[in-house]
Amino acid sequence: MAPRPQLSLLLVLLSFFVLLSSATAHNITRLLSQFPDFSNFNSLLSQADIAAEINRRQTITVLAVDNSAASSLSSLDADTLKQVLSIHVVLDYYDQEKIHNLRRRSTLLTTLFQTTGVAANRMGFLNATKMSDGRFAFGSGVPGSPLVATLVKPVAAKPYNLSVLQISAAIVPQGINGTPLAPFGAPITAPPEVPVPAPAPVDDSTADGPAEAPEASAPEPAADAPEADAPDADSPAAGPAADGDAPSPSEEEDKISAATPAVGGISVGLAVAGALFLAV
Ligand SMILES: *[C@@H]1O[C@H](CO)[C@@H](O)[C@H](O)[C@H]1NC(C)=O
Ligand SMILES: *[C@@H]1O[C@H](CO)[C@@H](O)[C@H](O)[C@H]1NC(C)=O
Ligand SMILES: *[C@@H]1O[C@H](CO)[C@@H](O)[C@H](O)[C@H]1NC(C)=O
């Protein structure tokens, strides 16, 4: 018995949809599972629900630490861990080349933590600074913070969506989550190549980050995030602060929202095909 043409059409549309979903979704958990050196960091990302947030974003850089450096994170309570990990997720794509080509000696990178609306005092930013010895160092964006980590190597990249760079130590801002913590790792000592101009504006290549200058004395936390005052609002973009109380969207929903422009048309196509199928 020959398959009905409507059914074939439906199957073609369905397989196209499946292809499209897999082409537009990345999975940080799967990607990092290929690198046993990062298994601790990888499980912390899942444990703190940051992995799902990474997968939901289209242009992102994860600053990962290897197993020995990740062990320093195990002493953090769940809340603080989540905040610290979200500081290791930069809201732009930086591979090794792009980071070395940054025009400024010192750049503030916007992180996922900035989107939660609870980051104060530039805590949602990372300071990325080129050192005189050619290394690239990172520290918290909180003014006066030491640079505590260096760029070690690129781990993986899916240009120009997802990049994973290894850094030498976890970056824990002083005073995160109300707890004054000593930064992990010894401060990186080599001075920046040239003195950094006092008010250093955020690099304008961080196009998707909040555009407001982070050096304003009291930055309005994530002015572009309407959920700033109520991180538990029902906005799906509410980020890590909105955990627990709302059922997290299924993986399929993730894929659909990741492919929004094309999927609208396909859903209509599927609905039409389904209607045809049912009408026969
Ligand atoms: C990502 O990969 C992990 C491990 O392979 C798997 O358990 C998880 O379900 C995947 N998530 C998505 C969104 O596909
Ligand atoms: C990669 O980024 C482009 C544009 O920024 C987007 O259209 C595409 O869906 C993204 N792919 C993934 C895997 O997120
Ligand atoms: C980054 O940190 C270095 C060293 O602490 C500091 O000199 C520089 O001003 C900081 N850059 C920004 C943009 O805050």
mmCIF file of C-alpha atoms and ligand atoms in Angstrom:
data_model
loop_
_atom_site.group_PDB
_atom_site.id
_atom_site.type_symbol
_atom_site.label_atom_id
_atom_site.label_comp_id
_atom_site.label_asym_id
_atom_site.label_seq_id
_atom_site.Cartn_x
_atom_site.Cartn_y
_atom_site.Cartn_z
ATOM 1 C CA MET A 1 0.000 0.000 0.000
ATOM 2 C CA ALA A 2 1.531 3.287 -1.120
ATOM 3 C CA PRO A 3 1.873 5.904 1.615
ATOM 4 C CA ARG A 4 -0.623 8.653 1.296
ATOM 5 C CA PRO A 5 0.951 11.791 -0.181
ATOM 6 C CA GLN A 6 -0.187 13.891 2.755
ATOM 7 C CA LEU A 7 1.576 11.550 5.129
ATOM 8 C CA SER A 8 4.797 11.768 3.103
ATOM 9 C CA LEU A 9 4.564 15.536 3.107
ATOM 10 C CA LEU A 10 4.100 15.491 6.861
ATOM 11 C CA LEU A 11 7.109 13.197 7.271
ATOM 12 C CA VAL A 12 9.245 15.399 5.019
ATOM 13 C CA LEU A 13 8.268 18.454 7.026
ATOM 14 C CA LEU A 14 8.922 16.616 10.274
ATOM 15 C CA SER A 15 12.384 15.459 9.259
ATOM 16 C CA PHE A 16 13.202 18.945 8.013
ATOM 17 C CA PHE A 17 12.153 20.268 11.395
ATOM 18 C CA VAL A 18 14.347 17.737 13.206
ATOM 19 C CA LEU A 19 17.336 18.670 11.011
ATOM 20 C CA LEU A 20 16.729 22.342 11.609
ATOM 21 C CA SER A 21 16.540 21.874 15.377
ATOM 22 C CA SER A 22 19.766 19.952 15.569
ATOM 23 C CA ALA A 23 21.484 22.494 13.330
ATOM 24 C CA THR A 24 20.515 25.435 15.509
ATOM 25 C CA ALA A 25 21.075 24.028 18.979
ATOM 26 C CA HIS A 26 24.288 23.444 20.816
ATOM 27 C CA ASN A 27 24.727 21.347 23.891
ATOM 28 C CA ILE A 28 27.523 22.475 26.195
ATOM 29 C CA THR A 29 27.177 19.337 28.311
ATOM 30 C CA ARG A 30 27.766 17.069 25.351
ATOM 31 C CA LEU A 31 30.536 19.272 23.978
ATOM 32 C CA LEU A 32 32.472 19.346 27.265
ATOM 33 C CA SER A 33 31.953 15.633 27.877
ATOM 34 C CA GLN A 34 34.566 15.035 25.180
ATOM 35 C CA PHE A 35 37.156 16.664 27.446
ATOM 36 C CA PRO A 36 37.711 14.667 30.661
ATOM 37 C CA ASP A 37 39.868 17.501 32.051
ATOM 38 C CA PHE A 38 36.711 19.581 32.345
ATOM 39 C CA SER A 39 34.338 16.978 33.771
ATOM 40 C CA ASN A 40 34.073 18.721 37.169
ATOM 41 C CA PHE A 41 33.315 22.076 35.591
ATOM 42 C CA ASN A 42 30.869 20.378 33.257
ATOM 43 C CA SER A 43 28.896 18.761 36.043
ATOM 44 C CA LEU A 44 28.875 22.007 38.027
ATOM 45 C CA LEU A 45 27.341 23.744 34.989
ATOM 46 C CA SER A 46 24.541 21.182 34.904
ATOM 47 C CA GLN A 47 24.109 21.131 38.665
ATOM 48 C CA ALA A 48 23.664 24.923 38.782
ATOM 49 C CA ASP A 49 21.321 24.987 35.752
ATOM 50 C CA ILE A 50 23.779 27.142 33.858
ATOM 51 C CA ALA A 51 24.166 24.571 31.071
ATOM 52 C CA ALA A 52 20.567 25.015 29.948
ATOM 53 C CA GLU A 53 21.019 28.774 29.961
ATOM 54 C CA ILE A 54 24.141 28.431 27.803
ATOM 55 C CA ASN A 55 22.301 26.197 25.342
ATOM 56 C CA ARG A 56 19.521 28.741 25.082
ATOM 57 C CA ARG A 57 21.918 31.488 23.959
ATOM 58 C CA GLN A 58 23.162 31.799 20.403
ATOM 59 C CA THR A 59 26.400 33.740 20.813
ATOM 60 C CA ILE A 60 28.356 32.795 23.856
ATOM 61 C CA THR A 61 31.794 32.106 25.303
ATOM 62 C CA VAL A 62 32.358 29.815 28.263
ATOM 63 C CA LEU A 63 35.505 30.345 30.327
ATOM 64 C CA ALA A 64 36.152 26.877 31.689
ATOM 65 C CA VAL A 65 38.522 25.699 34.390
ATOM 66 C CA ASP A 66 40.069 22.247 34.536
ATOM 67 C CA ASN A 67 39.287 19.702 37.241
ATOM 68 C CA SER A 68 41.894 20.862 39.722
ATOM 69 C CA ALA A 69 40.921 24.539 39.384
ATOM 70 C CA ALA A 70 37.218 23.622 39.601
ATOM 71 C CA SER A 71 37.735 21.946 42.981
ATOM 72 C CA SER A 72 38.002 25.423 44.538
ATOM 73 C CA LEU A 73 34.360 25.968 43.567
ATOM 74 C CA SER A 74 33.049 22.995 45.522
ATOM 75 C CA SER A 75 33.153 24.954 48.794
ATOM 76 C CA LEU A 76 30.593 27.488 47.499
ATOM 77 C CA ASP A 77 26.953 27.182 48.457
ATOM 78 C CA ALA A 78 24.483 26.521 45.643
ATOM 79 C CA ASP A 79 23.423 30.156 45.218
ATOM 80 C CA THR A 80 26.933 31.521 45.093
ATOM 81 C CA LEU A 81 28.073 28.717 42.797
ATOM 82 C CA LYS A 82 25.355 29.630 40.344
ATOM 83 C CA GLN A 83 26.363 33.288 40.391
ATOM 84 C CA VAL A 84 30.057 32.497 40.056
ATOM 85 C CA LEU A 85 29.477 30.135 37.144
ATOM 86 C CA SER A 86 27.314 32.689 35.374
ATOM 87 C CA ILE A 87 30.268 35.080 35.542
ATOM 88 C CA HIS A 88 32.212 32.527 33.484
ATOM 89 C CA VAL A 89 29.731 32.819 30.635
ATOM 90 C CA VAL A 90 30.472 35.787 28.359
ATOM 91 C CA LEU A 91 27.581 37.061 26.248
ATOM 92 C CA ASP A 92 29.541 37.245 23.018
ATOM 93 C CA TYR A 93 31.611 34.939 20.868
ATOM 94 C CA TYR A 94 35.329 35.117 21.605
ATOM 95 C CA ASP A 95 37.716 32.585 20.199
ATOM 96 C CA GLN A 96 41.462 32.777 20.767
ATOM 97 C CA GLU A 97 41.930 35.015 17.753
ATOM 98 C CA LYS A 98 39.164 37.455 18.553
ATOM 99 C CA ILE A 99 40.275 37.867 22.143
ATOM 100 C CA HIS A 100 43.856 38.592 21.107
ATOM 101 C CA ASN A 101 42.603 41.093 18.564
ATOM 102 C CA LEU A 102 40.663 43.154 21.109
ATOM 103 C CA ARG A 103 41.522 46.746 20.355
ATOM 104 C CA ARG A 104 41.797 47.896 23.933
ATOM 105 C CA ARG A 105 44.423 46.696 26.374
ATOM 106 C CA SER A 106 41.682 46.229 28.891
ATOM 107 C CA THR A 107 38.090 45.371 28.103
ATOM 108 C CA LEU A 108 35.041 44.745 30.218
ATOM 109 C CA LEU A 109 33.142 41.686 28.983
ATOM 110 C CA THR A 110 29.446 41.334 29.794
ATOM 111 C CA THR A 111 28.588 38.034 31.439
ATOM 112 C CA LEU A 112 25.435 36.041 32.004
ATOM 113 C CA PHE A 113 25.420 37.230 35.618
ATOM 114 C CA GLN A 114 24.697 40.763 34.406
ATOM 115 C CA THR A 115 21.367 39.578 32.981
ATOM 116 C CA THR A 116 20.109 38.413 36.381
ATOM 117 C CA GLY A 117 19.593 41.955 37.625
ATOM 118 C CA VAL A 118 21.309 41.213 40.928
ATOM 119 C CA ALA A 119 24.838 42.082 39.801
ATOM 120 C CA ALA A 120 26.002 45.288 41.464
ATOM 121 C CA ASN A 121 29.255 47.198 41.297
ATOM 122 C CA ARG A 122 30.273 45.791 37.878
ATOM 123 C CA MET A 123 30.114 42.272 39.273
ATOM 124 C CA GLY A 124 28.390 41.178 36.084
ATOM 125 C CA PHE A 125 31.440 42.075 34.033
ATOM 126 C CA LEU A 126 34.837 40.509 33.554
ATOM 127 C CA ASN A 127 38.006 42.491 33.115
ATOM 128 C CA ALA A 128 40.049 41.042 30.238
ATOM 129 C CA THR A 129 43.493 42.600 30.038
ATOM 130 C CA LYS A 130 46.463 42.032 27.732
ATOM 131 C CA MET A 131 49.617 41.662 29.786
ATOM 132 C CA SER A 132 53.042 43.026 28.899
ATOM 133 C CA ASP A 133 54.346 39.458 28.719
ATOM 134 C CA GLY A 134 51.828 38.605 26.017
ATOM 135 C CA ARG A 135 49.481 36.640 28.268
ATOM 136 C CA PHE A 136 45.820 37.453 28.529
ATOM 137 C CA ALA A 137 44.487 37.865 32.059
ATOM 138 C CA PHE A 138 40.994 37.922 33.545
ATOM 139 C CA GLY A 139 39.539 39.260 36.749
ATOM 140 C CA SER A 140 36.246 40.466 38.103
ATOM 141 C CA GLY A 141 34.937 43.732 36.669
ATOM 142 C CA VAL A 142 34.482 45.048 40.216
ATOM 143 C CA PRO A 143 36.741 48.130 40.381
ATOM 144 C CA GLY A 144 40.043 47.392 42.041
ATOM 145 C CA SER A 145 39.750 43.634 41.594
ATOM 146 C CA PRO A 146 42.947 41.732 40.864
ATOM 147 C CA LEU A 147 43.412 39.780 37.672
ATOM 148 C CA VAL A 148 43.381 36.196 38.930
ATOM 149 C CA ALA A 149 43.291 33.988 35.848
ATOM 150 C CA THR A 150 45.080 33.733 32.531
ATOM 151 C CA LEU A 151 43.931 32.391 29.206
ATOM 152 C CA VAL A 152 45.339 28.867 28.882
ATOM 153 C CA LYS A 153 44.031 27.548 25.572
ATOM 154 C CA PRO A 154 40.989 27.252 23.363
ATOM 155 C CA VAL A 155 39.080 24.074 24.178
ATOM 156 C CA ALA A 156 36.336 23.949 21.568
ATOM 157 C CA ALA A 157 34.500 26.273 19.238
ATOM 158 C CA LYS A 158 31.409 26.289 17.082
ATOM 159 C CA PRO A 159 32.009 29.497 15.129
ATOM 160 C CA TYR A 160 30.439 31.931 15.646
ATOM 161 C CA ASN A 161 28.020 30.727 18.279
ATOM 162 C CA LEU A 162 29.788 28.909 21.066
ATOM 163 C CA SER A 163 33.401 29.075 22.171
ATOM 164 C CA VAL A 164 35.000 27.379 25.156
ATOM 165 C CA LEU A 165 38.267 28.838 26.418
ATOM 166 C CA GLN A 166 40.257 27.428 29.292
ATOM 167 C CA ILE A 167 41.352 29.870 31.987
ATOM 168 C CA SER A 168 43.793 29.042 34.748
ATOM 169 C CA ALA A 169 41.579 29.724 37.769
ATOM 170 C CA ALA A 170 37.973 30.396 38.685
ATOM 171 C CA ILE A 171 37.049 34.069 39.085
ATOM 172 C CA VAL A 172 35.139 34.805 42.290
ATOM 173 C CA PRO A 173 34.393 38.512 42.799
ATOM 174 C CA GLN A 174 34.914 39.911 46.270
ATOM 175 C CA GLY A 175 31.631 40.217 48.074
ATOM 176 C CA ILE A 176 29.573 38.087 45.704
ATOM 177 C CA ASN A 177 26.248 37.032 47.189
ATOM 178 C CA GLY A 178 26.925 39.163 50.242
ATOM 179 C CA THR A 179 29.898 37.072 51.307
ATOM 180 C CA PRO A 180 33.291 38.724 51.307
ATOM 181 C CA LEU A 181 35.470 36.080 49.717
ATOM 182 C CA ALA A 182 39.134 36.155 48.989
ATOM 183 C CA PRO A 183 39.729 35.722 45.274
ATOM 184 C CA PHE A 184 40.941 32.287 44.326
ATOM 185 C CA GLY A 185 44.392 32.001 42.848
ATOM 186 C CA ALA A 186 47.340 34.307 43.162
ATOM 187 C CA PRO A 187 46.909 37.690 41.478
ATOM 188 C CA ILE A 188 48.541 37.832 38.064
ATOM 189 C CA THR A 189 51.514 40.107 38.606
ATOM 190 C CA ALA A 190 52.767 41.296 35.210
ATOM 191 C CA PRO A 191 51.532 44.867 34.744
ATOM 192 C CA PRO A 192 49.323 45.793 31.811
ATOM 193 C CA GLU A 193 51.334 46.814 28.762
ATOM 194 C CA VAL A 194 50.294 50.455 28.996
ATOM 195 C CA PRO A 195 48.472 52.330 31.748
ATOM 196 C CA VAL A 196 44.784 51.952 31.187
ATOM 197 C CA PRO A 197 42.842 55.213 30.669
ATOM 198 C CA ALA A 198 40.784 55.894 33.761
ATOM 199 C CA PRO A 199 37.194 55.521 32.561
ATOM 200 C CA ALA A 200 37.526 52.515 30.290
ATOM 201 C CA PRO A 201 34.317 52.147 28.303
ATOM 202 C CA VAL A 202 33.048 48.696 27.581
ATOM 203 C CA ASP A 203 34.279 47.383 24.260
ATOM 204 C CA ASP A 204 31.712 48.241 21.622
ATOM 205 C CA SER A 205 32.086 44.838 20.015
ATOM 206 C CA THR A 206 30.076 43.395 22.884
ATOM 207 C CA ALA A 207 27.061 44.178 20.792
ATOM 208 C CA ASP A 208 24.515 42.063 22.606
ATOM 209 C CA GLY A 209 25.498 43.189 26.066
ATOM 210 C CA PRO A 210 23.871 46.057 27.864
ATOM 211 C CA ALA A 211 25.069 49.165 26.119
ATOM 212 C CA GLU A 212 25.201 51.302 29.222
ATOM 213 C CA ALA A 213 28.645 52.239 30.420
ATOM 214 C CA PRO A 214 29.471 49.922 33.282
ATOM 215 C CA GLU A 215 31.680 52.493 34.964
ATOM 216 C CA ALA A 216 28.703 54.632 35.917
ATOM 217 C CA SER A 217 28.905 55.014 39.670
ATOM 218 C CA ALA A 218 25.801 52.969 40.329
ATOM 219 C CA PRO A 219 24.936 51.059 37.179
ATOM 220 C CA GLU A 220 21.252 50.384 36.904
ATOM 221 C CA PRO A 221 21.363 46.591 37.036
ATOM 222 C CA ALA A 222 20.706 45.343 33.526
ATOM 223 C CA ALA A 223 18.599 48.263 32.371
ATOM 224 C CA ASP A 224 17.597 46.227 29.348
ATOM 225 C CA ALA A 225 16.186 43.434 31.481
ATOM 226 C CA PRO A 226 12.661 44.235 32.578
ATOM 227 C CA GLU A 227 12.828 41.462 35.160
ATOM 228 C CA ALA A 228 15.571 43.287 37.038
ATOM 229 C CA ASP A 229 13.409 44.154 39.993
ATOM 230 C CA ALA A 230 11.662 40.830 40.116
ATOM 231 C CA PRO A 231 14.029 38.110 39.021
ATOM 232 C CA ASP A 232 11.328 35.556 39.626
ATOM 233 C CA ALA A 233 9.012 37.100 37.069
ATOM 234 C CA ASP A 234 7.675 34.720 34.498
ATOM 235 C CA SER A 235 9.956 35.975 31.758
ATOM 236 C CA PRO A 236 11.773 33.038 30.208
ATOM 237 C CA ALA A 237 14.840 35.270 30.014
ATOM 238 C CA ALA A 238 14.893 35.748 33.762
ATOM 239 C CA GLY A 239 18.029 33.671 33.903
ATOM 240 C CA PRO A 240 19.586 31.760 36.740
ATOM 241 C CA ALA A 241 17.657 33.646 39.400
ATOM 242 C CA ALA A 242 14.405 32.168 38.184
ATOM 243 C CA ASP A 243 15.166 28.598 39.059
ATOM 244 C CA GLY A 244 13.095 26.054 40.817
ATOM 245 C CA ASP A 245 9.669 27.527 41.048
ATOM 246 C CA ALA A 246 8.775 27.369 37.402
ATOM 247 C CA PRO A 247 8.910 24.153 35.427
ATOM 248 C CA SER A 248 11.877 24.484 33.134
ATOM 249 C CA PRO A 249 10.977 24.410 29.465
ATOM 250 C CA SER A 250 11.421 21.084 27.788
ATOM 251 C CA GLU A 251 14.331 20.510 25.463
ATOM 252 C CA GLU A 252 11.989 20.670 22.487
ATOM 253 C CA GLU A 253 10.857 24.111 23.545
ATOM 254 C CA ASP A 254 14.486 25.123 23.776
ATOM 255 C CA LYS A 255 15.046 24.065 20.225
ATOM 256 C CA ILE A 256 11.935 25.754 18.999
ATOM 257 C CA SER A 257 12.794 29.038 20.645
ATOM 258 C CA ALA A 258 16.334 28.778 19.325
ATOM 259 C CA ALA A 259 14.999 28.567 15.797
ATOM 260 C CA THR A 260 12.196 31.064 16.108
ATOM 261 C CA PRO A 261 12.174 32.798 12.715
ATOM 262 C CA ALA A 262 12.114 29.662 10.602
ATOM 263 C CA VAL A 263 10.008 27.548 12.912
ATOM 264 C CA GLY A 264 6.963 29.792 12.744
ATOM 265 C CA GLY A 265 6.610 28.975 9.081
ATOM 266 C CA ILE A 266 7.234 25.327 9.661
ATOM 267 C CA SER A 267 4.665 25.093 12.420
ATOM 268 C CA VAL A 268 2.120 26.559 10.040
ATOM 269 C CA GLY A 269 3.270 24.038 7.452
ATOM 270 C CA LEU A 270 2.891 21.227 9.950
ATOM 271 C CA ALA A 271 -0.534 22.425 10.977
ATOM 272 C CA VAL A 272 -1.625 22.579 7.337
ATOM 273 C CA ALA A 273 -0.159 19.163 6.644
ATOM 274 C CA GLY A 274 -1.835 17.798 9.754
ATOM 275 C CA ALA A 275 -5.155 19.276 8.708
ATOM 276 C CA LEU A 276 -4.817 17.776 5.245
ATOM 277 C CA PHE A 277 -3.878 14.454 6.788
ATOM 278 C CA LEU A 278 -6.860 14.472 9.078
ATOM 279 C CA ALA A 279 -9.176 15.606 6.289
ATOM 280 C CA VAL A 280 -8.393 12.534 4.162
HETATM 281 C C1 LIG B 1 22.897 17.434 26.109
HETATM 282 O O1 LIG B 1 23.759 16.324 26.190
HETATM 283 C C2 LIG B 1 23.615 15.573 27.401
HETATM 284 C C3 LIG B 1 24.713 14.518 27.417
HETATM 285 O O2 LIG B 1 24.921 13.984 26.137
HETATM 286 C C4 LIG B 1 22.203 14.994 27.460
HETATM 287 O O3 LIG B 1 22.046 14.274 28.665
HETATM 288 C C5 LIG B 1 21.201 16.132 27.401
HETATM 289 O O4 LIG B 1 19.894 15.617 27.363
HETATM 290 C C6 LIG B 1 21.445 17.001 26.161
HETATM 291 N N1 LIG B 1 20.589 18.158 26.210
HETATM 292 C C7 LIG B 1 19.961 18.611 25.114
HETATM 293 C C8 LIG B 1 19.339 19.948 25.254
HETATM 294 O O5 LIG B 1 19.919 17.986 24.082
HETATM 295 C C1 LIG B 2 24.331 30.843 15.589
HETATM 296 O O1 LIG B 2 24.117 32.229 15.472
HETATM 297 C C2 LIG B 2 23.272 32.583 14.401
HETATM 298 C C3 LIG B 2 23.199 34.093 14.332
HETATM 299 O O2 LIG B 2 23.748 34.682 15.450
HETATM 300 C C4 LIG B 2 21.897 31.981 14.614
HETATM 301 O O3 LIG B 2 21.066 32.283 13.529
HETATM 302 C C5 LIG B 2 22.035 30.475 14.762
HETATM 303 O O4 LIG B 2 20.776 29.919 15.068
HETATM 304 C C6 LIG B 2 23.011 30.159 15.879
HETATM 305 N N1 LIG B 2 23.211 28.739 16.000
HETATM 306 C C7 LIG B 2 23.182 28.136 17.191
HETATM 307 C C8 LIG B 2 23.717 26.749 17.202
HETATM 308 O O5 LIG B 2 22.767 28.681 18.191
HETATM 309 C C1 LIG B 3 41.376 45.667 34.695
HETATM 310 O O1 LIG B 3 42.259 45.318 35.754
HETATM 311 C C2 LIG B 3 43.490 46.016 35.706
HETATM 312 C C3 LIG B 3 44.358 45.458 36.808
HETATM 313 O O2 LIG B 3 43.664 45.428 38.018
HETATM 314 C C4 LIG B 3 43.224 47.509 35.870
HETATM 315 O O3 LIG B 3 44.445 48.212 35.767
HETATM 316 C C5 LIG B 3 42.278 47.962 34.754
HETATM 317 O O4 LIG B 3 41.926 49.315 34.957
HETATM 318 C C6 LIG B 3 41.034 47.127 34.744
HETATM 319 N N1 LIG B 3 40.259 47.468 33.543
HETATM 320 C C7 LIG B 3 39.002 47.879 33.599
HETATM 321 C C8 LIG B 3 38.377 48.144 32.300
HETATM 322 O O5 LIG B 3 38.393 48.006 34.660
#
